[in-house]
Amino acid sequence: MAATTSPDWNTVGILGAARGARSGAGDPVGSEHLLAGITSAKGAAREALGAEGATKVVLLAVLRDRLDRDGAWSSDDDAEHVVTEQDVLGAEGERRTRYTGAAARALTAAMEQARREDAKKFGAAHLLRGLLEGDNRAVEALGACGIAPGAVLARLDDGTGRTSTTGGPGGPGGPGTANTPGAPGAPGHIQSISGTDPADSRTDDLDPLLHATRDVLLGHDHYRRAPFWMRWLLKLGGVNWASRPAFWVRMETYEQARRLGGGTAGTEHVLLAVLATHEVALRYPHLAGRNSPGPGSPHAGGERLARLGVDYVSAHRALTTGRLRLTPDARPVEQYLGRAGGPDPTRTPGSGAAARSGGEPAADPGTGPLVEALLAEGTRARQLVDALSSPPGD
């Protein structure tokens, strides 16, 4: 039997998304673009990637980070052996679309797998297996995220794209069980856009209280306070919140207030947002960027709080036990957030993987100025920090 050369409709969409992920319309489609394309299509392949933390937001952020940076990739994806789509897919392919040698081999491997299964067309799962079989930029992109190809394939073989039900996130006795914040049906639970409860096996030790913040970062969910147009854009292309920490804190503040059952946000919720976003971003250095810690770091506010010995779980516990009495803020919380709010995260320069809603964004001020403003006055945030950083008995 001849190898199957026709992609199913889902995979046709993946190939289109891969073309859109290129930095330039005339560039060949690489294996990394095919991998990113899979995250845009429904199905087991996307769920397997997402369960390991390789979502559309994450992979596009990795591609953007490596644009026009010398030595960014160790693999050239066999760019010397570029072929046209017709060379790979036959009459169904386009002559003007080109693929790197590694991308073409992944497609060929996908067709061969479909043929062995006696499938009429090859699908996303076939393509994902074909990509992860080779030494290419798709595998390298996963490596940049700290993800092993074998872990993704294990998810795919399991057929659910979810964590094991024998423990860990979502399993008995693990985070995500009944009455745990963030669990389905529990207060503060955020349902994923894909309709599943995603879990990243690399962050199994992340406190369940931080799962909702993590899910927003990975693109599994969006903030309810965001206007419809922003939610639509975020679902379409996503945003790397870790690269816009000030704006991320601004959005997270109101979510923290909602989770704690408060109708009005206060500076204590801003503090929780700084802590939550910083601690989650630390788990994903490929999203937070290559910034050195210090006063000029975009995450300087969270770093300062960490040096004071203040962490999210402790702050959350202090606010929910009812033992801490905080006096009112002298000013509305919006005045603090407005001074260090950051740019619209949907505005990203360039085209292709870098394109969003319109032009060069303003520089994000980071969380340093915000935390400085919170601690410079007798805010509820300052009172909370003083209570947590004071020696016992004071």
Coordinates of N, CA, C and O in Angstrom, one line a residue, residues 24 37 48-49 61 63 76 83 104-105 114 134 139 144 157 190 210 227 263 269 271 286-287 291 325 339 342:
G24 N 8.6 35.0 9.0 CA 8.4 35.7 7.8 C 7.7 34.8 6.8 O 7.8 33.5 6.8
G37 N 2.0 24.5 15.8 CA 0.7 24.3 15.1 C -0.2 23.3 15.8 O -1.4 23.5 15.8
A48 N -1.8 16.1 25.1 CA -0.5 15.5 25.6 C 0.5 16.6 25.8 O 1.3 16.6 26.8
L49 N 0.7 17.5 24.9 CA 1.6 18.6 25.0 C 1.2 19.5 26.2 O 2.1 19.9 27.0
A61 N 6.0 31.7 22.8 CA 6.9 32.5 23.6 C 8.4 32.0 23.3 O 9.3 32.9 23.2
L63 N 9.5 30.5 20.6 CA 9.8 30.9 19.2 C 10.1 32.4 19.2 O 11.1 32.8 18.5
D76 N 19.9 23.3 13.0 CA 19.4 24.1 11.9 C 18.2 23.5 11.2 O 17.7 24.0 10.2
V83 N 12.4 21.4 1.0 CA 11.5 20.9 -0.1 C 10.2 21.6 -0.1 O 9.8 22.3 0.9
A104 N 10.0 18.0 6.9 CA 9.5 17.1 5.8 C 9.6 15.6 6.3 O 8.7 14.8 6.1
R105 N 10.7 15.3 7.0 CA 10.9 13.9 7.5 C 9.8 13.6 8.6 O 9.3 12.5 8.6
A114 N 0.5 6.4 9.7 CA -0.9 6.3 9.3 C -1.1 5.1 8.4 O -2.1 4.3 8.5
G134 N 12.7 12.6 15.8 CA 13.9 13.1 15.2 C 14.7 14.0 16.1 O 14.3 14.3 17.2
V139 N 12.0 19.1 19.0 CA 12.6 18.5 20.3 C 13.3 19.5 21.1 O 13.3 19.6 22.3
A144 N 13.9 23.4 25.7 CA 14.0 24.7 26.3 C 12.9 24.9 27.4 O 13.1 25.8 28.3
D157 N 0.3 8.1 24.6 CA 0.0 6.7 24.7 C -1.2 6.4 25.7 O -2.0 5.5 25.5
I190 N -10.7 27.3 38.4 CA -10.7 27.9 37.1 C -10.8 26.8 36.1 O -9.9 26.0 36.0
L210 N -1.7 27.9 44.0 CA -1.1 28.6 42.8 C -1.5 28.0 41.5 O -1.1 28.5 40.5
P227 N -11.8 42.3 29.4 CA -13.0 42.5 28.4 C -13.0 41.4 27.4 O -12.0 40.8 27.1
G263 N -15.4 41.6 47.8 CA -16.0 42.3 46.7 C -15.1 43.4 46.2 O -15.1 43.8 45.0
H269 N -4.4 42.3 48.3 CA -4.6 41.4 47.2 C -3.5 41.7 46.1 O -3.1 40.8 45.4
L271 N -0.5 42.5 46.9 CA 0.7 41.7 47.5 C 0.5 40.3 47.1 O 1.5 39.6 46.7
H286 N 11.8 29.8 31.1 CA 11.8 30.1 29.7 C 10.7 31.1 29.3 O 10.7 31.6 28.2
L287 N 9.8 31.4 30.2 CA 8.8 32.4 30.0 C 9.1 33.7 30.7 O 8.8 34.8 30.2
N291 N 16.5 37.4 32.6 CA 16.9 38.6 33.4 C 17.6 38.2 34.6 O 17.2 37.3 35.3
R325 N -5.6 41.5 61.9 CA -6.5 42.6 61.7 C -5.8 43.7 61.0 O -4.8 44.3 61.5
R339 N -0.1 53.5 38.9 CA 1.3 54.0 38.8 C 2.3 53.0 38.2 O 3.3 53.4 37.8
G342 N 1.8 48.9 33.8 CA 2.4 48.2 32.6 C 1.6 48.3 31.4 O 0.4 48.8 31.4

